[in-house]
Amino acid sequence: MEELHSESQQAEPDPLPAPKIIGLTGGIGSGKTTVAQFIEEFGFPVYYSDDRAKDIVNENEDLKAKIKELLGNEAYNENGLYDRKFVAEKVFNNDDLLEGLNGIIHPAVRTDFEDWVKAQKKYLVFKETALLFELKLNQQCYKSILVTAEDNIRMKRVMDRDGKTYREVQAIMEHQMPEKDKIKLADCIIYNNTNLEDLKEHTEKVIFDIE
């Protein structure tokens, strides 16, 4: 006997298409975080990879154990919290330790990001990360955006913001991928050499030009 269906019964709605992932990056002092905040103002969700990594290293017990095994118990302070200063000094001039640490943290952040994406409703979502090109994460993105500025401008911003010396900022910048290499890899570039008004206008144009 043919099964009868209520007229009010409706077919399941089609699932929403997966959002397009846009990678957002920039070197120290570039204004990457400010651009990310503008993007949120325009109504798009932003996943802050570096901030989430700070949370994950304190939340995930398995991660804690692996980091202590790699860097020693001092990687966490007496309150059981990740000691960023100790870790930064430990890995700063040791590529093997840095690679090992990244190998522990980045897979966990990737899984966290994938879960976050599944919960989003917008057609574009943004992944803010300092190491977009270094870790080849741009290959997993629909488009990549680089926020950049002249070296002397970035240098002054960081010195004013963090109270660091010229040589301290220079050492950090020398450990990052050169801007000229990032520019070659980026799909879109936002230049931040003037003021916030210009930066917001340029950001808006780049974001809404993405198809």
CSV table of N, CA and C in Angstrom, one decimal, residues 61 85 107 128-129:
chain,number,residue,atom,x,y,z
A,61,GLU,N,45.3,18.7,27.7
A,61,GLU,CA,46.3,18.0,28.5
A,61,GLU,C,47.3,17.2,27.7
A,85,LYS,N,57.1,33.4,27.5
A,85,LYS,CA,58.4,34.0,27.5
A,85,LYS,C,59.5,33.0,27.5
A,107,PRO,N,48.8,21.1,14.4
A,107,PRO,CA,47.7,20.1,14.1
A,107,PRO,C,46.5,20.3,15.0
A,128,GLU,N,43.0,34.2,10.4
A,128,GLU,CA,44.1,35.1,10.7
A,128,GLU,C,45.2,34.3,11.3
A,129,THR,N,46.4,34.3,10.7
A,129,THR,CA,47.5,33.6,11.2
A,129,THR,C,48.8,34.3,10.7
